[in-house]
């Protein structure tokens, strides 16, 4: 049974997909067999961000029971395994995510990262229920941090372990401090991913940032986080 981690945020656009892709890639560097799954079925973007917007077999087909999880896995050149979601409305229409955990349980990977839809809804709740643990993604501003409180309460209500909070796009002078964020959320910040101008470039190239710009500030932070999550040491040279 893999370690299943939901990447959640209540607010949209804070960096869940960027974290799923880059943390996932960084985990493969620490020899973890890592699978990332696009559980944002209403607005999938993992396939788009990795240059394969359209695939013949997607998570949707697994959830409908027509294909196995194995058949929906694509192998990225970094070693990362990827299950994208379909962009087609007819693949999304009336799709239930109830059995997501059951399908993911068949994965032979060490770790599964679930990219989720923002907000509190059927999709994010399904990702939460499918997971063993949760990483809460927030930007360092009051509206994002305050809305993360709901995600944390929801995860607690469902008895899920909150592995920690990851602060993304950090480094603006208007940012809340890490101490302020921790004291508002009563959870530990285990990763600080700086604002990185090269993130845009990696999207243009349809590749993970940690692959195309391994020494950029956010790449180093994602590798440090991957090391921390797996009990490894990472020293940037
Ligand atoms: N560390 C960073 N530095 C600079 N830009 C970033 C960083 N992290 C994310 N971004 C940018 O922020 C935008 C939103 O990121 P992303 O798509 O990962 O958010 P999301 O939480 O998945 O959004 P949604 O809720 O819509 O699914 C993207 O344009 C992405 O390139
Ligand atoms: Mg996203």
Coordinates of N, CA and C and ligand atoms in Angstrom, one line a residue:
X1 N 0.9 -1.2 0.0 CA 0.0 0.0 0.0 C 0.9 1.3 0.0
X2 N 0.7 2.2 -1.0 CA 1.5 3.4 -1.0 C 1.1 4.4 0.1
X3 N 2.0 5.3 0.3 CA 1.7 6.4 1.2 C 1.0 7.4 0.4
X4 N -0.3 7.7 0.7 CA -1.1 8.6 -0.2 C -1.3 9.9 0.5
X5 N -0.8 11.0 -0.3 CA -0.8 12.3 0.3 C -1.6 13.2 -0.6
X6 N -2.6 13.9 0.1 CA -3.4 14.9 -0.7 C -2.8 16.2 -0.6
X7 N -2.7 16.9 -1.7 CA -2.2 18.3 -1.8 C -3.4 19.2 -1.8
X8 N -3.7 19.9 -0.8 CA -5.0 20.6 -0.7 C -4.8 22.1 -0.4
X9 N -5.8 22.9 -0.9 CA -5.9 24.3 -0.5 C -7.3 24.7 -0.7
X10 N -7.8 25.5 0.2 CA -9.2 26.0 0.0 C -9.2 27.1 -1.1
X11 N -8.2 28.0 -1.1 CA -8.1 29.0 -2.1 C -7.5 28.5 -3.4
X12 N -8.0 29.0 -4.5 CA -7.4 28.5 -5.8 C -6.1 29.2 -6.2
X13 N -5.4 28.6 -7.0 CA -4.2 29.3 -7.6 C -3.0 29.5 -6.7
X14 N -2.9 28.8 -5.6 CA -1.9 29.0 -4.7 C -0.6 28.2 -4.9
X15 N -0.7 27.2 -5.8 CA 0.5 26.4 -6.1 C 0.4 24.9 -5.8
X16 N -0.9 24.4 -5.8 CA -1.0 22.9 -5.6 C -0.4 22.1 -6.7
X17 N -0.8 22.5 -7.9 CA -0.3 21.7 -9.1 C 1.2 21.8 -9.2
X18 N 1.7 23.0 -9.1 CA 3.2 23.2 -9.1 C 3.9 22.4 -8.1
X19 N 3.3 22.3 -6.9 CA 3.9 21.5 -5.8 C 3.8 20.0 -6.1
X20 N 2.7 19.6 -6.6 CA 2.5 18.2 -6.9 C 3.6 17.7 -7.9
X21 N 3.7 18.5 -9.0 CA 4.7 18.2 -10.0 C 6.1 18.2 -9.5
X22 N 6.5 19.3 -8.8 CA 7.9 19.5 -8.5 C 8.3 18.7 -7.2
X23 N 7.4 18.6 -6.3 CA 7.7 17.8 -5.1 C 7.8 16.3 -5.6
X24 N 6.9 15.9 -6.5 CA 6.9 14.6 -7.0 C 8.2 14.3 -7.7
X25 N 8.6 15.2 -8.6 CA 9.9 15.0 -9.3 C 11.0 14.9 -8.3
X26 N 11.0 15.8 -7.3 CA 12.1 15.8 -6.3 C 12.1 14.5 -5.5
X27 N 11.0 13.9 -5.3 CA 10.9 12.7 -4.5 C 11.6 11.5 -5.3
X28 N 11.5 11.6 -6.7 CA 12.1 10.5 -7.5 C 13.6 10.6 -7.3
X29 N 14.2 11.8 -7.1 CA 15.6 12.0 -6.9 C 16.1 11.3 -5.6
X30 N 15.1 11.1 -4.7 CA 15.5 10.4 -3.4 C 15.1 8.9 -3.5
X31 N 15.1 8.5 -4.8 CA 14.8 7.1 -5.1 C 13.5 6.6 -4.7
X32 N 12.5 7.5 -4.5 CA 11.2 7.1 -4.2 C 10.4 6.9 -5.5
X33 N 9.8 5.7 -5.6 CA 8.9 5.5 -6.8 C 7.7 6.3 -6.5
X34 N 7.5 7.4 -7.3 CA 6.4 8.4 -7.0 C 5.4 8.5 -8.1
X35 N 4.2 8.5 -7.7 CA 3.1 8.6 -8.7 C 2.3 9.9 -8.3
X36 N 2.1 10.8 -9.3 CA 1.3 11.9 -9.1 C -0.1 11.7 -9.9
X37 N -1.2 12.1 -9.3 CA -2.5 11.9 -9.8 C -3.3 13.2 -9.9
X38 N -3.8 13.5 -11.0 CA -4.6 14.7 -11.2 C -6.0 14.4 -10.7
X39 N -6.3 14.7 -9.4 CA -7.6 14.5 -8.9 C -8.5 15.8 -9.0
X40 N -8.0 16.7 -9.7 CA -8.8 17.9 -10.0 C -9.5 17.6 -11.4
X41 N -10.5 16.8 -11.3 CA -11.1 16.3 -12.5 C -12.0 17.4 -13.3
X42 N -12.4 18.4 -12.5 CA -13.2 19.5 -13.2 C -12.2 20.4 -14.0
X43 N -11.0 20.6 -13.5 CA -10.1 21.5 -14.2 C -8.7 21.0 -14.2
X44 N -8.5 19.9 -14.9 CA -7.1 19.2 -14.8 C -6.0 20.0 -15.4
X45 N -4.8 20.0 -14.8 CA -3.8 20.7 -15.5 C -2.4 20.0 -15.4
X46 N -2.3 18.9 -14.8 CA -1.0 18.2 -14.7 C -0.6 17.8 -16.2
X47 N -1.5 17.2 -16.9 CA -1.2 16.8 -18.3 C -0.8 18.0 -19.1
X48 N -1.5 19.1 -19.0 CA -1.1 20.4 -19.7 C 0.3 20.8 -19.3
X49 N 0.5 20.9 -18.0 CA 1.8 21.4 -17.5 C 3.0 20.5 -17.9
X50 N 2.7 19.2 -18.1 CA 3.8 18.3 -18.5 C 3.8 18.0 -20.0
X51 N 3.0 18.8 -20.8 CA 3.1 18.7 -22.2 C 2.3 17.6 -22.9
X52 N 1.4 16.9 -22.1 CA 0.5 15.9 -22.7 C -0.9 16.2 -22.3
X53 N -1.5 17.2 -22.9 CA -2.8 17.6 -22.5 C -3.9 16.5 -22.8
X54 N -3.6 15.7 -23.8 CA -4.7 14.7 -24.1 C -4.0 13.3 -24.1
X55 N -4.6 12.4 -23.4 CA -4.1 11.0 -23.3 C -5.3 10.1 -23.5
X56 N -5.0 8.9 -24.1 CA -6.1 8.0 -24.4 C -6.7 7.4 -23.2
X57 N -6.0 7.1 -22.1 CA -6.6 6.6 -20.9 C -6.2 7.5 -19.7
X58 N -7.2 8.0 -19.0 CA -7.0 9.0 -17.9 C -7.6 8.4 -16.6
X59 N -7.4 9.2 -15.6 CA -8.0 8.8 -14.3 C -9.5 8.6 -14.4
X60 N -10.2 9.4 -15.3 CA -11.6 9.2 -15.5 C -12.0 7.8 -15.9
X61 N -11.2 7.2 -16.7 CA -11.5 5.8 -17.2 C -11.3 4.8 -16.0
X62 N -10.3 5.1 -15.2 CA -10.1 4.2 -14.0 C -11.3 4.3 -13.1
X63 N -11.8 5.6 -12.8 CA -12.9 5.8 -11.9 C -14.2 5.2 -12.5
X64 N -14.3 5.1 -13.8 CA -15.5 4.5 -14.4 C -15.4 3.0 -14.4
X65 N -14.2 2.5 -14.2 CA -14.0 1.0 -14.1 C -13.7 0.4 -15.4
X66 N -13.5 1.2 -16.5 CA -13.2 0.6 -17.8 C -11.7 0.2 -17.9
X67 N -10.8 0.8 -17.1 CA -9.4 0.5 -17.2 C -8.8 0.5 -15.8
X68 N -7.6 -0.2 -15.7 CA -7.0 -0.3 -14.4 C -6.1 0.9 -14.2
X69 N -5.7 1.1 -13.0 CA -4.8 2.3 -12.7 C -3.5 2.1 -13.5
X70 N -3.0 0.9 -13.5 CA -1.7 0.7 -14.3 C -1.8 1.2 -15.7
X71 N -3.0 0.9 -16.3 CA -3.1 1.3 -17.7 C -3.2 2.9 -17.9
X72 N -3.4 3.6 -16.8 CA -3.5 5.1 -16.9 C -2.2 5.8 -16.5
X73 N -1.2 5.0 -16.2 CA 0.1 5.6 -15.7 C 1.0 5.9 -16.9
X74 N 1.5 7.1 -17.0 CA 2.4 7.5 -18.0 C 3.7 7.8 -17.3
X75 N 4.8 7.5 -18.0 CA 6.2 7.6 -17.4 C 6.9 8.8 -18.0
X76 N 7.1 9.8 -17.1 CA 7.8 11.0 -17.5 C 9.3 10.6 -17.5
X77 N 10.1 11.3 -18.3 CA 11.5 11.0 -18.5 C 12.3 11.2 -17.2
X78 N 11.8 11.9 -16.2 CA 12.5 12.1 -14.9 C 12.3 10.8 -14.1
X79 N 11.4 9.9 -14.5 CA 11.2 8.7 -13.6 C 9.8 8.9 -12.9
X80 N 9.3 10.1 -12.9 CA 8.0 10.3 -12.3 C 6.9 9.6 -13.0
X81 N 6.0 9.0 -12.3 CA 4.8 8.4 -12.9 C 3.6 9.3 -12.7
X82 N 2.8 9.4 -13.8 CA 1.8 10.4 -13.8 C 0.4 9.8 -14.3
X83 N -0.6 10.1 -13.5 CA -2.0 9.7 -14.0 C -2.7 11.0 -14.2
X84 N -2.9 11.5 -15.5 CA -3.6 12.7 -15.8 C -5.1 12.5 -15.8
X85 N -5.8 13.6 -15.8 CA -7.3 13.6 -15.9 C -7.6 14.1 -17.3
X86 N -8.8 13.7 -17.8 CA -9.2 14.0 -19.1 C -9.8 15.5 -19.1
X87 N -9.5 16.1 -20.3 CA -10.1 17.5 -20.4 C -11.5 17.5 -21.0
X88 N -11.9 16.3 -21.5 CA -13.2 16.3 -22.2 C -14.4 16.3 -21.2
X89 N -15.4 17.1 -21.5 CA -16.6 17.2 -20.6 C -17.3 15.9 -20.5
X90 N -17.4 15.1 -21.6 CA -18.1 13.8 -21.5 C -17.4 12.8 -20.6
X91 N -16.1 13.0 -20.4 CA -15.3 12.1 -19.5 C -15.6 12.5 -18.0
X92 N -15.9 13.8 -17.8 CA -16.1 14.4 -16.5 C -17.5 14.2 -16.0
X93 N -18.4 14.3 -16.9 CA -19.9 14.3 -16.6 C -20.3 13.2 -15.8
X94 N -20.9 13.4 -14.6 CA -21.5 12.4 -13.8 C -20.5 11.4 -13.3
X95 N -19.2 11.9 -13.2 CA -18.2 10.9 -12.7 C -18.1 11.0 -11.2
X96 N -18.1 9.8 -10.6 CA -18.0 9.7 -9.1 C -16.5 9.4 -8.8
X97 N -16.1 10.0 -7.7 CA -14.7 9.8 -7.2 C -14.7 8.9 -6.0
X98 N -15.9 8.3 -5.7 CA -16.0 7.5 -4.5 C -14.9 6.4 -4.3
X99 N -14.6 5.7 -5.4 CA -13.6 4.6 -5.2 C -12.2 5.0 -5.5
X100 N -11.9 6.3 -5.3 CA -10.5 6.7 -5.6 C -9.5 6.0 -4.8
X101 N -9.7 5.9 -3.5 CA -8.7 5.3 -2.6 C -8.5 3.8 -3.0
X102 N -9.6 3.1 -3.3 CA -9.5 1.7 -3.7 C -8.6 1.5 -4.9
X103 N -8.8 2.4 -5.9 CA -8.0 2.3 -7.1 C -6.5 2.6 -6.8
X104 N -6.3 3.6 -6.0 CA -4.9 4.0 -5.7 C -4.2 3.0 -4.8
X105 N -5.0 2.2 -4.1 CA -4.4 1.2 -3.2 C -3.6 0.1 -4.1
X106 N -4.0 0.0 -5.3 CA -3.4 -1.0 -6.2 C -2.0 -0.5 -6.7
X107 N -1.7 0.8 -6.5 CA -0.4 1.3 -7.0 C 0.8 0.6 -6.3
X108 N 1.8 0.4 -7.1 CA 3.0 -0.2 -6.5 C 4.0 0.9 -6.1
X109 N 3.7 2.1 -6.3 CA 4.6 3.2 -5.9 C 4.8 3.3 -4.4
X110 N 5.9 4.0 -4.0 CA 6.1 4.2 -2.6 C 5.1 5.3 -2.1
X111 N 5.0 6.4 -2.9 CA 4.3 7.6 -2.5 C 3.3 8.0 -3.7
X112 N 2.1 8.3 -3.4 CA 1.2 8.9 -4.3 C 0.8 10.3 -3.9
X113 N 1.0 11.3 -4.8 CA 0.6 12.7 -4.5 C -0.7 13.0 -5.3
X114 N -1.7 13.5 -4.6 CA -3.0 13.8 -5.2 C -3.1 15.3 -5.4
X115 N -3.0 15.7 -6.6 CA -3.3 17.1 -6.9 C -4.9 17.3 -6.8
X116 N -5.3 18.3 -6.1 CA -6.8 18.5 -5.8 C -7.3 19.7 -6.4
X117 N -8.6 19.8 -6.6 CA -9.3 21.0 -6.9 C -9.4 21.9 -5.7
X118 N -9.4 23.2 -5.9 CA -9.5 24.1 -4.8 C -10.9 24.1 -4.2
X119 N -11.0 24.6 -3.0 CA -12.3 24.8 -2.3 C -12.7 23.5 -1.5
X120 N -13.9 23.6 -1.0 CA -14.4 22.4 -0.3 C -15.6 21.9 -1.1
X121 N -15.4 20.8 -1.7 CA -16.4 20.3 -2.7 C -16.2 18.8 -2.9
X122 N -17.0 18.2 -3.7 CA -16.9 16.8 -4.0 C -15.5 16.3 -4.3
X123 N -14.8 17.1 -5.2 CA -13.5 16.7 -5.6 C -12.4 16.8 -4.5
X124 N -12.4 17.9 -3.8 CA -11.3 18.0 -2.8 C -11.6 17.1 -1.6
X125 N -12.9 16.9 -1.3 CA -13.3 15.9 -0.3 C -12.9 14.5 -0.7
X126 N -13.1 14.2 -1.9 CA -12.7 12.8 -2.4 C -11.2 12.6 -2.3
X127 N -10.4 13.7 -2.6 CA -9.0 13.5 -2.5 C -8.6 13.4 -1.0
X128 N -9.3 14.2 -0.2 CA -9.0 14.1 1.3 C -9.3 12.6 1.8
X129 N -10.5 12.1 1.4 CA -10.9 10.8 1.9 C -10.0 9.7 1.4
X130 N -9.4 9.9 0.2 CA -8.6 8.9 -0.5 C -7.2 8.8 0.2
X131 N -6.8 9.9 0.9 CA -5.5 10.1 1.4 C -5.3 9.5 2.8
X132 N -4.0 9.3 3.1 CA -3.6 9.0 4.5 C -3.2 10.3 5.3
X133 N -2.7 11.2 4.5 CA -2.1 12.4 5.1 C -2.3 13.6 4.1
X134 N -2.2 14.8 4.7 CA -2.5 16.0 3.9 C -1.4 17.0 4.0
X135 N -1.1 17.6 2.9 CA -0.2 18.8 2.8 C -1.1 20.0 2.5
X136 N -1.1 21.0 3.3 CA -1.9 22.1 3.1 C -1.0 23.2 2.5
X137 N -1.5 23.7 1.3 CA -0.7 24.7 0.5 C -1.3 26.0 0.8
X138 N -0.5 27.0 1.1 CA -1.0 28.4 1.3 C 0.0 29.4 0.8
X139 N -0.5 30.5 0.3 CA 0.4 31.6 0.1 C 0.5 32.4 1.4
X140 N 1.5 33.2 1.5 CA 1.7 33.9 2.8 C 0.9 35.2 3.0
X141 N -0.4 35.1 2.7 CA -1.2 36.3 2.9 C -2.4 35.9 3.7
X142 N -3.1 36.9 4.3 CA -4.1 36.6 5.3 C -5.3 35.9 4.6
X143 N -5.7 36.2 3.4 CA -6.9 35.6 2.9 C -6.6 34.1 2.6
X144 N -5.4 33.8 2.1 CA -5.1 32.4 1.8 C -4.9 31.6 3.1
X145 N -4.2 32.2 4.1 CA -4.0 31.5 5.4 C -5.3 31.3 6.1
X146 N -6.1 32.3 6.1 CA -7.4 32.2 6.9 C -8.2 31.1 6.2
X147 N -8.2 31.0 4.9 CA -9.1 30.0 4.3 C -8.5 28.6 4.5
X148 N -7.2 28.5 4.7 CA -6.6 27.2 5.0 C -7.1 26.6 6.3
X149 N -7.6 27.4 7.2 CA -8.1 26.9 8.5 C -9.2 25.9 8.2
X150 N -10.1 26.2 7.2 CA -11.2 25.3 6.9 C -10.7 24.0 6.4
X151 N -9.7 24.0 5.6 CA -9.1 22.8 5.1 C -8.5 21.9 6.2
X152 N -7.9 22.6 7.2 CA -7.3 21.9 8.3 C -8.4 21.3 9.2
X153 N -9.4 22.1 9.5 CA -10.5 21.5 10.3 C -11.2 20.3 9.6
X154 N -11.4 20.4 8.3 CA -12.0 19.4 7.5 C -11.1 18.1 7.6
X155 N -9.9 18.3 7.4 CA -8.9 17.1 7.5 C -9.0 16.5 8.9
X156 N -9.0 17.3 9.9 CA -9.1 16.8 11.3 C -10.4 16.0 11.5
X157 N -11.5 16.6 11.0 CA -12.8 15.9 11.1 C -12.8 14.5 10.5
X158 N -12.0 14.4 9.4 CA -12.0 13.1 8.7 C -10.8 12.2 9.3
X159 N -10.2 12.7 10.4 CA -9.2 11.9 11.0 C -7.9 11.7 10.2
X160 N -7.6 12.7 9.3 CA -6.4 12.6 8.5 C -5.3 13.3 9.2
X161 N -4.1 12.7 9.0 CA -2.9 13.3 9.6 C -2.5 14.6 8.7
X162 N -2.3 15.7 9.4 CA -1.8 16.9 8.7 C -0.3 16.9 8.8
X163 N 0.4 16.5 7.7 CA 1.8 16.4 7.7 C 2.5 17.8 7.9
X164 N 1.8 18.8 7.3 CA 2.3 20.1 7.5 C 1.7 21.1 6.5
X165 N 2.1 22.3 6.7 CA 1.7 23.4 5.8 C 2.9 23.8 4.9
X166 N 2.6 24.0 3.7 CA 3.7 24.5 2.7 C 3.3 25.9 2.3
X167 N 4.2 26.8 2.5 CA 4.0 28.2 2.1 C 4.6 28.4 0.8
X168 N 3.8 28.7 -0.2 CA 4.3 28.8 -1.6 C 4.3 30.3 -2.0
X169 N 5.2 30.6 -3.0 CA 5.3 32.0 -3.5 C 5.7 33.0 -2.4
X170 N 6.6 32.5 -1.6 CA 7.1 33.4 -0.5 C 8.1 34.3 -0.9
X171 N 8.2 35.5 -0.2 CA 9.3 36.4 -0.4 C 8.9 37.8 -0.7
X172 N 7.6 38.1 -0.6 CA 7.2 39.5 -0.9 C 7.2 40.3 0.5
X173 N 7.4 41.6 0.4 CA 7.6 42.3 1.6 C 6.3 42.4 2.4
X174 N 5.1 42.1 1.7 CA 3.8 42.1 2.4 C 3.5 40.8 3.1
X175 N 4.4 39.8 3.0 CA 4.1 38.4 3.5 C 3.8 38.4 5.0
X176 N 2.9 37.5 5.4 CA 2.8 37.2 6.8 C 4.1 36.4 7.2
X177 N 4.5 36.5 8.4 CA 5.7 35.8 8.8 C 5.3 34.3 9.1
X178 N 6.3 33.4 9.0 CA 6.0 32.0 9.3 C 5.5 31.8 10.7
X179 N 6.0 32.6 11.6 CA 5.5 32.5 13.0 C 4.0 32.8 13.0
X180 N 3.6 33.9 12.3 CA 2.2 34.3 12.3 C 1.3 33.2 11.7
X181 N 1.8 32.6 10.6 CA 1.1 31.6 9.9 C 0.9 30.4 10.8
X182 N 1.9 30.0 11.5 CA 1.8 28.8 12.3 C 0.9 29.1 13.5
X183 N 1.0 30.3 14.0 CA 0.1 30.6 15.2 C -1.4 30.7 14.8
X184 N -1.6 31.1 13.6 CA -3.0 31.2 13.1 C -3.6 29.8 12.8
X185 N -2.7 28.9 12.2 CA -3.2 27.6 11.8 C -3.0 26.5 12.8
X186 N -2.2 26.8 13.9 CA -1.8 25.7 14.9 C -1.3 24.5 14.2
X187 N -0.5 24.7 13.1 CA 0.2 23.6 12.4 C 1.5 24.1 12.0
X188 N 2.5 23.1 11.8 CA 3.8 23.5 11.5 C 4.0 23.8 10.0
X189 N 4.8 24.8 9.7 CA 5.2 25.0 8.3 C 6.4 24.1 8.0
X190 N 6.3 23.2 7.1 CA 7.4 22.3 6.9 C 8.1 22.5 5.6
X191 N 7.6 23.5 4.8 CA 8.2 23.9 3.5 C 7.9 25.3 3.2
X192 N 9.0 26.0 2.7 CA 8.8 27.4 2.3 C 9.3 27.4 0.9
X193 N 8.4 27.6 -0.1 CA 8.8 27.6 -1.5 C 8.8 29.1 -2.0
X194 N 10.0 29.6 -2.3 CA 10.0 31.1 -2.7 C 9.4 31.3 -4.0
X195 N 9.0 32.6 -4.2 CA 8.5 33.0 -5.5 C 9.7 32.9 -6.5
X196 N 9.5 32.3 -7.6 CA 10.6 31.9 -8.5 C 10.2 32.3 -9.9
X197 N 10.9 33.3 -10.5 CA 10.6 33.8 -11.8 C 10.7 32.7 -12.9
X198 N 11.5 31.7 -12.6 CA 11.7 30.6 -13.6 C 10.6 29.6 -13.7
X199 N 9.6 29.7 -12.7 CA 8.5 28.8 -12.7 C 7.7 29.0 -14.0
X200 N 7.6 30.2 -14.5 CA 6.9 30.5 -15.7 C 7.6 29.9 -16.9
X201 N 8.9 29.9 -16.9 CA 9.7 29.3 -18.0 C 9.5 27.8 -18.0
X202 N 9.4 27.2 -16.9 CA 9.2 25.7 -16.8 C 7.8 25.3 -17.4
X203 N 6.9 26.2 -17.2 CA 5.5 26.0 -17.7 C 5.6 26.1 -19.2
X204 N 6.3 27.1 -19.7 CA 6.4 27.2 -21.2 C 7.1 26.0 -21.8
X205 N 8.1 25.5 -21.1 CA 8.8 24.3 -21.6 C 8.0 23.0 -21.3
X206 N 6.9 23.1 -20.6 CA 6.1 21.9 -20.2 C 7.0 20.9 -19.4
X207 N 7.8 21.3 -18.5 CA 8.7 20.4 -17.8 C 8.7 20.9 -16.3
X208 N 8.9 19.9 -15.4 CA 9.0 20.4 -14.0 C 10.2 21.4 -13.8
X209 N 10.0 22.3 -12.9 CA 11.0 23.3 -12.6 C 12.3 22.6 -12.1
X210 N 12.1 21.6 -11.2 CA 13.3 21.0 -10.6 C 14.1 20.2 -11.7
X211 N 13.5 20.0 -12.8 CA 14.2 19.3 -13.9 C 15.0 20.3 -14.8
X212 N 14.3 21.4 -15.2 CA 14.9 22.3 -16.1 C 15.8 23.4 -15.4
X213 N 15.4 23.7 -14.2 CA 16.2 24.7 -13.4 C 16.5 24.1 -12.0
X214 N 17.4 23.1 -12.0 CA 17.5 22.4 -10.7 C 18.1 23.3 -9.6
X215 N 18.8 24.4 -10.0 CA 19.4 25.2 -9.0 C 18.7 26.5 -8.6
X216 N 17.5 26.6 -9.2 CA 16.7 27.8 -8.9 C 16.1 27.7 -7.5
X217 N 15.8 28.8 -6.9 CA 15.4 28.8 -5.4 C 14.2 27.9 -5.1
X218 N 13.2 27.9 -6.0 CA 12.1 27.0 -5.7 C 12.4 25.5 -5.8
X219 N 13.3 25.2 -6.8 CA 13.7 23.8 -7.0 C 14.5 23.3 -5.8
X220 N 15.4 24.1 -5.3 CA 16.1 23.7 -4.1 C 15.2 23.5 -2.9
X221 N 14.2 24.4 -2.8 CA 13.2 24.3 -1.7 C 12.4 23.0 -1.8
X222 N 12.0 22.6 -3.1 CA 11.2 21.4 -3.3 C 12.1 20.2 -3.0
X223 N 13.4 20.2 -3.3 CA 14.2 19.1 -3.0 C 14.4 19.0 -1.4
X224 N 14.6 20.1 -0.8 CA 14.7 20.1 0.7 C 13.4 19.5 1.3
X225 N 12.3 19.9 0.8 CA 11.0 19.3 1.3 C 10.9 17.8 1.0
X226 N 11.3 17.4 -0.2 CA 11.2 16.0 -0.5 C 12.1 15.2 0.4
X227 N 13.3 15.7 0.8 CA 14.2 15.1 1.7 C 13.6 15.0 3.1
X228 N 13.0 16.1 3.5 CA 12.4 16.1 4.8 C 11.2 15.1 4.9
X229 N 10.4 15.0 3.9 CA 9.3 14.1 3.9 C 9.7 12.6 3.9
X230 N 10.9 12.3 3.4 CA 11.3 10.9 3.4 C 12.5 10.6 4.4
X231 N 12.7 11.6 5.3 CA 13.7 11.3 6.3 C 15.1 11.3 5.7
X232 N 15.3 12.0 4.6 CA 16.7 12.0 4.0 C 17.3 13.3 4.3
X233 N 18.6 13.4 3.9 CA 19.3 14.7 4.0 C 19.6 15.3 2.6
X234 N 19.4 16.5 2.5 CA 19.7 17.2 1.2 C 20.6 18.4 1.5
X235 N 21.8 18.4 1.0 CA 22.6 19.6 1.1 C 22.9 20.1 -0.3
X236 N 22.4 21.3 -0.5 CA 22.6 21.9 -1.9 C 24.1 22.4 -2.0
X237 N 24.7 21.9 -3.1 CA 26.1 22.3 -3.4 C 26.2 23.2 -4.6
Ligands
LIG1 N1 7.0 29.3 -6.4 C1 6.4 29.9 -7.4 N2 7.0 31.0 -8.0 C2 6.4 31.6 -9.0 N3 5.2 31.3 -9.6 C3 4.6 30.2 -9.0 C4 5.2 29.5 -7.9 N4 4.3 28.5 -7.6 C5 3.3 28.6 -8.4 N5 3.4 29.6 -9.3 C6 2.5 30.1 -10.3 O1 1.2 30.3 -9.8 C7 0.2 30.0 -10.7 C8 -0.8 29.0 -9.9 O2 0.0 27.8 -9.6 P1 -0.7 26.4 -9.6 O3 -1.4 26.1 -10.9 O4 0.3 25.4 -9.2 O5 -1.8 26.6 -8.5 P2 -3.0 25.7 -8.1 O6 -3.2 25.8 -6.6 O7 -2.8 24.3 -8.6 O8 -4.3 26.4 -8.9 P3 -5.8 25.8 -9.0 O9 -6.4 26.0 -7.6 O10 -6.4 26.6 -10.0 O11 -5.7 24.3 -9.3 C9 0.8 29.3 -11.9 O12 1.0 30.3 -12.9 C10 2.2 29.0 -11.4 O13 3.2 29.0 -12.4
LIG2 MG1 -4.1 23.2 -9.8

